Amino acid sequence: MTAIGRIGSEFGAAWSSFLRRRTAVFFTFFFPVLLIVIFGALVRTDPGGSGLFTEPPEYYVPGYVATVVLFTPLSRLGSTVARHREGNRFEKLATTPLSTAEWLAARTAVNTVIIGIASLLVLVLVAVLTGAALPLSPLLIPYIVFGVVLFCGVGAVLGAVTESQDGAVTASNTIGLPLLFLSDTFVPPEMLPEWFGPLQNLSPLTYFARGVRALTPGQSGDPVGPLVILAVLAVLSFAVGAYAVPQTD
């Protein structure tokens, strides 16, 4: 069997496993919906005012999409790797032709499909609840794909270095929450201390948010530069994640 065939077989198994876990399916799509309802519909934007959510609705579109692109792969890959370690599944994997890179590629592909569906749902809800114009450029697709690949790699590393599945989920939330709100997503840079600007550029989610915002009608920016940076970071993250996935337990 070729590498593509092995990845395809693992993809099918992982996809079926996801669909069987109804609670996981529900919360995968429920969390971003809840976020949009709270911040998009209940906490209305007030352009020209003061405080948070004073930008036009279009400004926050990247933040809503970033929620699923960030949290879903971090928590899913982190908990999956940790669960496989606890069940000694990687020891069984080592006896098959499937390499750790192929295993991670299959899991990343599953998450790409899941997050693609979730992102579409998010965009529809944002348009309905806030009236924001949506980024309909074809470049949105590679932004989502590279973002998923990047954070799947990070999630794999978290699952490999934490001691348990609960530890992996805790670590993903500890990393994800600061990144979500401090990466030029929901909080404009001018509202943060001046010294924090260079640190914000160290977050990979910043390039996702700025690039998607540049694709959004009524917003400005360079849509290509951040995509190139995100692609490079995605390749590096995937390589590190594949290396971190244990071949034996």
PDB file of C-alpha atoms in Angstrom:
ATOM      1  CA  MET A   1       0.000   0.000   0.000  1.00  0.00           C
ATOM      2  CA  THR A   2       1.268   3.469  -0.898  1.00  0.00           C
ATOM      3  CA  ALA A   3       1.684   6.330   1.559  1.00  0.00           C
ATOM      4  CA  ILE A   4      -1.468   7.967   0.194  1.00  0.00           C
ATOM      5  CA  GLY A   5      -3.364   4.719   0.699  1.00  0.00           C
ATOM      6  CA  ARG A   6      -2.139   4.396   4.280  1.00  0.00           C
ATOM      7  CA  ILE A   7      -3.063   7.999   5.048  1.00  0.00           C
ATOM      8  CA  GLY A   8      -6.469   7.471   3.444  1.00  0.00           C
ATOM      9  CA  SER A   9      -7.149   4.377   5.542  1.00  0.00           C
ATOM     10  CA  GLU A  10      -6.154   6.150   8.752  1.00  0.00           C
ATOM     11  CA  PHE A  11      -8.249   9.156   7.718  1.00  0.00           C
ATOM     12  CA  GLY A  12     -11.320   6.942   7.327  1.00  0.00           C
ATOM     13  CA  ALA A  13     -10.785   5.331  10.717  1.00  0.00           C
ATOM     14  CA  ALA A  14     -10.231   8.686  12.435  1.00  0.00           C
ATOM     15  CA  TRP A  15     -13.267  10.236  10.751  1.00  0.00           C
ATOM     16  CA  SER A  16     -15.500   7.352  11.809  1.00  0.00           C
ATOM     17  CA  SER A  17     -14.146   7.588  15.347  1.00  0.00           C
ATOM     18  CA  PHE A  18     -15.000  11.296  15.462  1.00  0.00           C
ATOM     19  CA  LEU A  19     -18.578  10.741  14.265  1.00  0.00           C
ATOM     20  CA  ARG A  20     -19.136   8.015  16.873  1.00  0.00           C
ATOM     21  CA  ARG A  21     -18.210  10.401  19.693  1.00  0.00           C
ATOM     22  CA  ARG A  22     -21.388  12.477  19.665  1.00  0.00           C
ATOM     23  CA  THR A  23     -20.341  14.650  22.599  1.00  0.00           C
ATOM     24  CA  ALA A  24     -17.145  15.636  20.775  1.00  0.00           C
ATOM     25  CA  VAL A  25     -19.124  16.421  17.622  1.00  0.00           C
ATOM     26  CA  PHE A  26     -21.562  18.589  19.565  1.00  0.00           C
ATOM     27  CA  PHE A  27     -18.998  20.665  21.447  1.00  0.00           C
ATOM     28  CA  THR A  28     -16.734  21.027  18.405  1.00  0.00           C
ATOM     29  CA  PHE A  29     -19.464  23.079  16.745  1.00  0.00           C
ATOM     30  CA  PHE A  30     -21.212  24.420  19.870  1.00  0.00           C
ATOM     31  CA  PHE A  31     -18.285  26.390  21.311  1.00  0.00           C
ATOM     32  CA  PRO A  32     -17.762  28.774  18.347  1.00  0.00           C
ATOM     33  CA  VAL A  33     -21.519  29.222  18.030  1.00  0.00           C
ATOM     34  CA  LEU A  34     -21.721  30.192  21.705  1.00  0.00           C
ATOM     35  CA  LEU A  35     -18.855  32.650  21.275  1.00  0.00           C
ATOM     36  CA  ILE A  36     -20.563  34.357  18.352  1.00  0.00           C
ATOM     37  CA  VAL A  37     -23.893  34.566  20.173  1.00  0.00           C
ATOM     38  CA  ILE A  38     -22.253  36.149  23.224  1.00  0.00           C
ATOM     39  CA  PHE A  39     -19.848  38.562  21.557  1.00  0.00           C
ATOM     40  CA  GLY A  40     -21.496  39.027  18.180  1.00  0.00           C
ATOM     41  CA  ALA A  41     -25.158  39.277  19.112  1.00  0.00           C
ATOM     42  CA  LEU A  42     -25.391  40.092  22.828  1.00  0.00           C
ATOM     43  CA  VAL A  43     -22.299  42.316  23.145  1.00  0.00           C
ATOM     44  CA  ARG A  44     -22.914  44.618  20.204  1.00  0.00           C
ATOM     45  CA  THR A  45     -20.078  46.471  18.512  1.00  0.00           C
ATOM     46  CA  ASP A  46     -20.096  50.220  19.019  1.00  0.00           C
ATOM     47  CA  PRO A  47     -17.944  51.853  16.326  1.00  0.00           C
ATOM     48  CA  GLY A  48     -16.578  55.167  17.509  1.00  0.00           C
ATOM     49  CA  GLY A  49     -17.122  54.371  21.186  1.00  0.00           C
ATOM     50  CA  SER A  50     -14.604  53.378  23.804  1.00  0.00           C
ATOM     51  CA  GLY A  51     -13.557  50.069  25.270  1.00  0.00           C
ATOM     52  CA  LEU A  52     -13.751  46.619  23.684  1.00  0.00           C
ATOM     53  CA  PHE A  53     -15.788  45.787  20.580  1.00  0.00           C
ATOM     54  CA  THR A  54     -15.742  49.333  19.252  1.00  0.00           C
ATOM     55  CA  GLU A  55     -14.552  48.360  15.772  1.00  0.00           C
ATOM     56  CA  PRO A  56     -16.890  47.592  12.842  1.00  0.00           C
ATOM     57  CA  PRO A  57     -18.265  44.022  12.848  1.00  0.00           C
ATOM     58  CA  GLU A  58     -15.953  43.059   9.963  1.00  0.00           C
ATOM     59  CA  TYR A  59     -12.914  43.642  12.171  1.00  0.00           C
ATOM     60  CA  TYR A  60     -13.842  40.710  14.401  1.00  0.00           C
ATOM     61  CA  VAL A  61     -14.549  38.171  11.644  1.00  0.00           C
ATOM     62  CA  PRO A  62     -10.956  36.796  11.751  1.00  0.00           C
ATOM     63  CA  GLY A  63     -11.244  36.348  15.512  1.00  0.00           C
ATOM     64  CA  TYR A  64     -14.357  34.215  15.214  1.00  0.00           C
ATOM     65  CA  VAL A  65     -12.783  31.985  12.571  1.00  0.00           C
ATOM     66  CA  ALA A  66      -9.525  31.860  14.555  1.00  0.00           C
ATOM     67  CA  THR A  67     -11.444  30.365  17.467  1.00  0.00           C
ATOM     68  CA  VAL A  68     -12.039  27.077  15.656  1.00  0.00           C
ATOM     69  CA  VAL A  69      -8.730  27.144  13.793  1.00  0.00           C
ATOM     70  CA  LEU A  70      -6.869  27.468  17.101  1.00  0.00           C
ATOM     71  CA  PHE A  71      -8.777  25.534  19.740  1.00  0.00           C
ATOM     72  CA  THR A  72     -10.081  22.558  17.770  1.00  0.00           C
ATOM     73  CA  PRO A  73      -6.722  21.193  16.545  1.00  0.00           C
ATOM     74  CA  LEU A  74      -4.924  22.029  19.788  1.00  0.00           C
ATOM     75  CA  SER A  75      -7.400  20.164  21.972  1.00  0.00           C
ATOM     76  CA  ARG A  76      -8.221  17.343  19.552  1.00  0.00           C
ATOM     77  CA  LEU A  77      -4.639  16.454  18.587  1.00  0.00           C
ATOM     78  CA  GLY A  78      -3.329  16.991  22.095  1.00  0.00           C
ATOM     79  CA  SER A  79      -5.942  14.731  23.674  1.00  0.00           C
ATOM     80  CA  THR A  80      -5.685  12.153  20.866  1.00  0.00           C
ATOM     81  CA  VAL A  81      -1.916  11.775  21.193  1.00  0.00           C
ATOM     82  CA  ALA A  82      -2.181  11.622  24.985  1.00  0.00           C
ATOM     83  CA  ARG A  83      -4.984   9.045  24.770  1.00  0.00           C
ATOM     84  CA  HIS A  84      -2.979   6.902  22.359  1.00  0.00           C
ATOM     85  CA  ARG A  85       0.006   7.048  24.718  1.00  0.00           C
ATOM     86  CA  GLU A  86      -2.120   5.986  27.677  1.00  0.00           C
ATOM     87  CA  GLY A  87      -3.557   3.070  25.685  1.00  0.00           C
ATOM     88  CA  ASN A  88      -0.154   1.987  24.298  1.00  0.00           C
ATOM     89  CA  ARG A  89      -1.511   2.451  20.779  1.00  0.00           C
ATOM     90  CA  PHE A  90       1.705   3.892  19.415  1.00  0.00           C
ATOM     91  CA  GLU A  91       3.445   0.643  20.308  1.00  0.00           C
ATOM     92  CA  LYS A  92       0.976  -1.135  18.026  1.00  0.00           C
ATOM     93  CA  LEU A  93       1.402   1.579  15.396  1.00  0.00           C
ATOM     94  CA  ALA A  94       5.148   0.875  15.326  1.00  0.00           C
ATOM     95  CA  THR A  95       4.397  -2.656  14.054  1.00  0.00           C
ATOM     96  CA  THR A  96       2.535  -1.309  10.996  1.00  0.00           C
ATOM     97  CA  PRO A  97       3.855   0.404   7.828  1.00  0.00           C
ATOM     98  CA  LEU A  98       2.155   3.654   8.932  1.00  0.00           C
ATOM     99  CA  SER A  99       4.770   6.219   9.951  1.00  0.00           C
ATOM    100  CA  THR A 100       4.205   8.908  12.568  1.00  0.00           C
ATOM    101  CA  ALA A 101       4.228  11.578   9.834  1.00  0.00           C
ATOM    102  CA  GLU A 102       1.537   9.682   7.911  1.00  0.00           C
ATOM    103  CA  TRP A 103      -0.486   9.208  11.088  1.00  0.00           C
ATOM    104  CA  LEU A 104      -0.293  12.932  11.833  1.00  0.00           C
ATOM    105  CA  ALA A 105      -1.128  13.790   8.213  1.00  0.00           C
ATOM    106  CA  ALA A 106      -4.299  11.686   8.394  1.00  0.00           C
ATOM    107  CA  ARG A 107      -5.343  13.240  11.702  1.00  0.00           C
ATOM    108  CA  THR A 108      -4.584  16.702  10.340  1.00  0.00           C
ATOM    109  CA  ALA A 109      -6.712  16.002   7.261  1.00  0.00           C
ATOM    110  CA  VAL A 110      -9.644  14.975   9.471  1.00  0.00           C
ATOM    111  CA  ASN A 111      -9.301  18.174  11.483  1.00  0.00           C
ATOM    112  CA  THR A 112      -9.089  20.216   8.292  1.00  0.00           C
ATOM    113  CA  VAL A 113     -12.460  18.854   7.162  1.00  0.00           C
ATOM    114  CA  ILE A 114     -14.015  19.369  10.590  1.00  0.00           C
ATOM    115  CA  ILE A 115     -12.689  22.909  10.937  1.00  0.00           C
ATOM    116  CA  GLY A 116     -13.625  23.741   7.355  1.00  0.00           C
ATOM    117  CA  ILE A 117     -17.250  22.858   8.150  1.00  0.00           C
ATOM    118  CA  ALA A 118     -17.094  24.711  11.475  1.00  0.00           C
ATOM    119  CA  SER A 119     -15.592  27.796   9.803  1.00  0.00           C
ATOM    120  CA  LEU A 120     -18.388  27.847   7.234  1.00  0.00           C
ATOM    121  CA  LEU A 121     -20.925  27.653  10.051  1.00  0.00           C
ATOM    122  CA  VAL A 122     -19.144  30.463  11.888  1.00  0.00           C
ATOM    123  CA  LEU A 123     -19.138  32.733   8.849  1.00  0.00           C
ATOM    124  CA  VAL A 124     -22.824  32.171   8.182  1.00  0.00           C
ATOM    125  CA  LEU A 125     -23.719  32.926  11.809  1.00  0.00           C
ATOM    126  CA  VAL A 126     -21.511  36.033  11.865  1.00  0.00           C
ATOM    127  CA  ALA A 127     -23.238  37.358   8.747  1.00  0.00           C
ATOM    128  CA  VAL A 128     -26.709  36.630  10.160  1.00  0.00           C
ATOM    129  CA  LEU A 129     -26.164  37.846  13.723  1.00  0.00           C
ATOM    130  CA  THR A 130     -23.858  40.822  13.160  1.00  0.00           C
ATOM    131  CA  GLY A 131     -24.466  41.778   9.544  1.00  0.00           C
ATOM    132  CA  ALA A 132     -20.724  41.718   8.839  1.00  0.00           C
ATOM    133  CA  ALA A 133     -19.461  41.390   5.284  1.00  0.00           C
ATOM    134  CA  LEU A 134     -17.583  38.128   4.827  1.00  0.00           C
ATOM    135  CA  PRO A 135     -14.113  37.372   3.393  1.00  0.00           C
ATOM    136  CA  LEU A 136     -15.162  35.425   0.288  1.00  0.00           C
ATOM    137  CA  SER A 137     -11.722  35.387  -1.345  1.00  0.00           C
ATOM    138  CA  PRO A 138     -10.326  31.977  -2.419  1.00  0.00           C
ATOM    139  CA  LEU A 139      -7.273  32.804  -0.278  1.00  0.00           C
ATOM    140  CA  LEU A 140      -9.384  32.114   2.802  1.00  0.00           C
ATOM    141  CA  ILE A 141      -9.095  28.375   2.103  1.00  0.00           C
ATOM    142  CA  PRO A 142      -5.274  28.166   2.324  1.00  0.00           C
ATOM    143  CA  TYR A 143      -5.369  30.392   5.403  1.00  0.00           C
ATOM    144  CA  ILE A 144      -7.635  27.878   7.142  1.00  0.00           C
ATOM    145  CA  VAL A 145      -5.651  24.866   5.884  1.00  0.00           C
ATOM    146  CA  PHE A 146      -2.266  26.228   6.956  1.00  0.00           C
ATOM    147  CA  GLY A 147      -3.717  27.368  10.272  1.00  0.00           C
ATOM    148  CA  VAL A 148      -5.064  23.877  10.969  1.00  0.00           C
ATOM    149  CA  VAL A 149      -1.773  22.220   9.993  1.00  0.00           C
ATOM    150  CA  LEU A 150       0.174  24.593  12.231  1.00  0.00           C
ATOM    151  CA  PHE A 151      -1.921  24.052  15.332  1.00  0.00           C
ATOM    152  CA  CYS A 152      -2.265  20.318  14.731  1.00  0.00           C
ATOM    153  CA  GLY A 153       1.525  20.177  14.943  1.00  0.00           C
ATOM    154  CA  VAL A 154       1.492  22.156  18.176  1.00  0.00           C
ATOM    155  CA  GLY A 155      -1.287  19.938  19.534  1.00  0.00           C
ATOM    156  CA  ALA A 156       0.731  16.810  18.740  1.00  0.00           C
ATOM    157  CA  VAL A 157       3.667  18.213  20.695  1.00  0.00           C
ATOM    158  CA  LEU A 158       1.426  19.010  23.675  1.00  0.00           C
ATOM    159  CA  GLY A 159       0.010  15.493  23.637  1.00  0.00           C
ATOM    160  CA  ALA A 160       3.511  14.036  23.516  1.00  0.00           C
ATOM    161  CA  VAL A 161       4.957  16.021  26.427  1.00  0.00           C
ATOM    162  CA  THR A 162       2.017  16.086  28.864  1.00  0.00           C
ATOM    163  CA  GLU A 163       1.398  13.257  31.288  1.00  0.00           C
ATOM    164  CA  SER A 164      -2.270  12.591  30.563  1.00  0.00           C
ATOM    165  CA  GLN A 165      -5.219  13.425  28.353  1.00  0.00           C
ATOM    166  CA  ASP A 166      -6.497  15.918  30.929  1.00  0.00           C
ATOM    167  CA  GLY A 167      -3.059  17.505  31.023  1.00  0.00           C
ATOM    168  CA  ALA A 168      -3.059  17.901  27.240  1.00  0.00           C
ATOM    169  CA  VAL A 169      -6.455  19.612  27.280  1.00  0.00           C
ATOM    170  CA  THR A 170      -5.353  21.900  30.125  1.00  0.00           C
ATOM    171  CA  ALA A 171      -2.155  22.798  28.283  1.00  0.00           C
ATOM    172  CA  SER A 172      -4.059  23.550  25.071  1.00  0.00           C
ATOM    173  CA  ASN A 173      -6.431  25.887  26.911  1.00  0.00           C
ATOM    174  CA  THR A 174      -3.546  27.553  28.759  1.00  0.00           C
ATOM    175  CA  ILE A 175      -1.833  28.303  25.450  1.00  0.00           C
ATOM    176  CA  GLY A 176      -4.954  28.924  23.399  1.00  0.00           C
ATOM    177  CA  LEU A 177      -6.758  31.519  25.510  1.00  0.00           C
ATOM    178  CA  PRO A 178      -3.920  34.095  25.617  1.00  0.00           C
ATOM    179  CA  LEU A 179      -3.228  33.577  21.909  1.00  0.00           C
ATOM    180  CA  LEU A 180      -6.886  34.053  21.004  1.00  0.00           C
ATOM    181  CA  PHE A 181      -7.241  37.453  22.640  1.00  0.00           C
ATOM    182  CA  LEU A 182      -3.698  38.827  22.257  1.00  0.00           C
ATOM    183  CA  SER A 183      -3.026  38.020  18.585  1.00  0.00           C
ATOM    184  CA  ASP A 184      -4.719  40.987  16.876  1.00  0.00           C
ATOM    185  CA  THR A 185      -8.022  39.116  16.845  1.00  0.00           C
ATOM    186  CA  PHE A 186     -10.532  40.739  19.203  1.00  0.00           C
ATOM    187  CA  VAL A 187      -8.316  43.350  20.859  1.00  0.00           C
ATOM    188  CA  PRO A 188      -6.886  46.047  18.519  1.00  0.00           C
ATOM    189  CA  PRO A 189      -3.124  46.606  18.928  1.00  0.00           C
ATOM    190  CA  GLU A 190      -3.621  50.250  19.920  1.00  0.00           C
ATOM    191  CA  MET A 191      -5.490  49.106  23.038  1.00  0.00           C
ATOM    192  CA  LEU A 192      -2.460  47.159  24.266  1.00  0.00           C
ATOM    193  CA  PRO A 193       0.746  48.584  25.777  1.00  0.00           C
ATOM    194  CA  GLU A 194       3.221  49.834  23.205  1.00  0.00           C
ATOM    195  CA  TRP A 195       5.898  47.397  24.376  1.00  0.00           C
ATOM    196  CA  PHE A 196       3.575  44.475  23.616  1.00  0.00           C
ATOM    197  CA  GLY A 197       3.569  45.132  19.854  1.00  0.00           C
ATOM    198  CA  PRO A 198       6.752  43.173  19.034  1.00  0.00           C
ATOM    199  CA  LEU A 199       5.578  40.282  21.226  1.00  0.00           C
ATOM    200  CA  GLN A 200       2.299  40.141  19.305  1.00  0.00           C
ATOM    201  CA  ASN A 201       4.271  39.463  16.147  1.00  0.00           C
ATOM    202  CA  LEU A 202       5.628  36.275  17.723  1.00  0.00           C
ATOM    203  CA  SER A 203       2.172  34.693  17.739  1.00  0.00           C
ATOM    204  CA  PRO A 204       1.395  32.618  14.614  1.00  0.00           C
ATOM    205  CA  LEU A 205      -2.287  33.414  15.111  1.00  0.00           C
ATOM    206  CA  THR A 206      -1.483  37.083  14.506  1.00  0.00           C
ATOM    207  CA  TYR A 207      -0.589  36.336  10.889  1.00  0.00           C
ATOM    208  CA  PHE A 208      -3.774  34.333  10.443  1.00  0.00           C
ATOM    209  CA  ALA A 209      -5.908  37.163  11.853  1.00  0.00           C
ATOM    210  CA  ARG A 210      -4.204  39.937   9.890  1.00  0.00           C
ATOM    211  CA  GLY A 211      -4.322  37.974   6.651  1.00  0.00           C
ATOM    212  CA  VAL A 212      -7.989  37.054   6.959  1.00  0.00           C
ATOM    213  CA  ARG A 213      -8.795  40.631   7.957  1.00  0.00           C
ATOM    214  CA  ALA A 214      -7.062  41.850   4.810  1.00  0.00           C
ATOM    215  CA  LEU A 215      -9.464  39.638   2.819  1.00  0.00           C
ATOM    216  CA  THR A 216     -12.516  41.043   4.598  1.00  0.00           C
ATOM    217  CA  PRO A 217     -14.463  43.853   2.858  1.00  0.00           C
ATOM    218  CA  GLY A 218     -13.978  47.217   4.510  1.00  0.00           C
ATOM    219  CA  GLN A 219     -10.661  46.214   6.081  1.00  0.00           C
ATOM    220  CA  SER A 220      -7.129  46.807   4.808  1.00  0.00           C
ATOM    221  CA  GLY A 221      -3.795  45.025   4.844  1.00  0.00           C
ATOM    222  CA  ASP A 222      -1.556  42.663   2.919  1.00  0.00           C
ATOM    223  CA  PRO A 223      -3.289  39.298   2.286  1.00  0.00           C
ATOM    224  CA  VAL A 224      -0.245  37.531   0.810  1.00  0.00           C
ATOM    225  CA  GLY A 225       2.650  38.244   3.188  1.00  0.00           C
ATOM    226  CA  PRO A 226       0.973  36.784   6.289  1.00  0.00           C
ATOM    227  CA  LEU A 227      -0.071  33.719   4.266  1.00  0.00           C
ATOM    228  CA  VAL A 228       3.542  33.012   3.295  1.00  0.00           C
ATOM    229  CA  ILE A 229       4.667  33.305   6.921  1.00  0.00           C
ATOM    230  CA  LEU A 230       1.786  31.089   8.062  1.00  0.00           C
ATOM    231  CA  ALA A 231       2.689  28.456   5.453  1.00  0.00           C
ATOM    232  CA  VAL A 232       6.322  28.334   6.569  1.00  0.00           C
ATOM    233  CA  LEU A 233       5.297  28.062  10.216  1.00  0.00           C
ATOM    234  CA  ALA A 234       2.806  25.310   9.330  1.00  0.00           C
ATOM    235  CA  VAL A 235       5.479  23.204   7.634  1.00  0.00           C
ATOM    236  CA  LEU A 236       7.850  23.627  10.571  1.00  0.00           C
ATOM    237  CA  SER A 237       5.132  22.859  13.107  1.00  0.00           C
ATOM    238  CA  PHE A 238       4.046  19.713  11.266  1.00  0.00           C
ATOM    239  CA  ALA A 239       7.641  18.472  11.096  1.00  0.00           C
ATOM    240  CA  VAL A 240       8.158  19.051  14.820  1.00  0.00           C
ATOM    241  CA  GLY A 241       4.814  17.454  15.623  1.00  0.00           C
ATOM    242  CA  ALA A 242       5.579  14.346  13.538  1.00  0.00           C
ATOM    243  CA  TYR A 243       8.939  14.032  15.282  1.00  0.00           C
ATOM    244  CA  ALA A 244       7.326  14.454  18.704  1.00  0.00           C
ATOM    245  CA  VAL A 245       4.715  11.733  18.174  1.00  0.00           C
ATOM    246  CA  PRO A 246       6.245   8.682  19.888  1.00  0.00           C
ATOM    247  CA  GLN A 247       6.953   5.615  17.759  1.00  0.00           C
ATOM    248  CA  THR A 248       6.708   3.438  20.882  1.00  0.00           C
ATOM    249  CA  ASP A 249       5.361   4.060  24.396  1.00  0.00           C
TER     250      ASP A 249
END
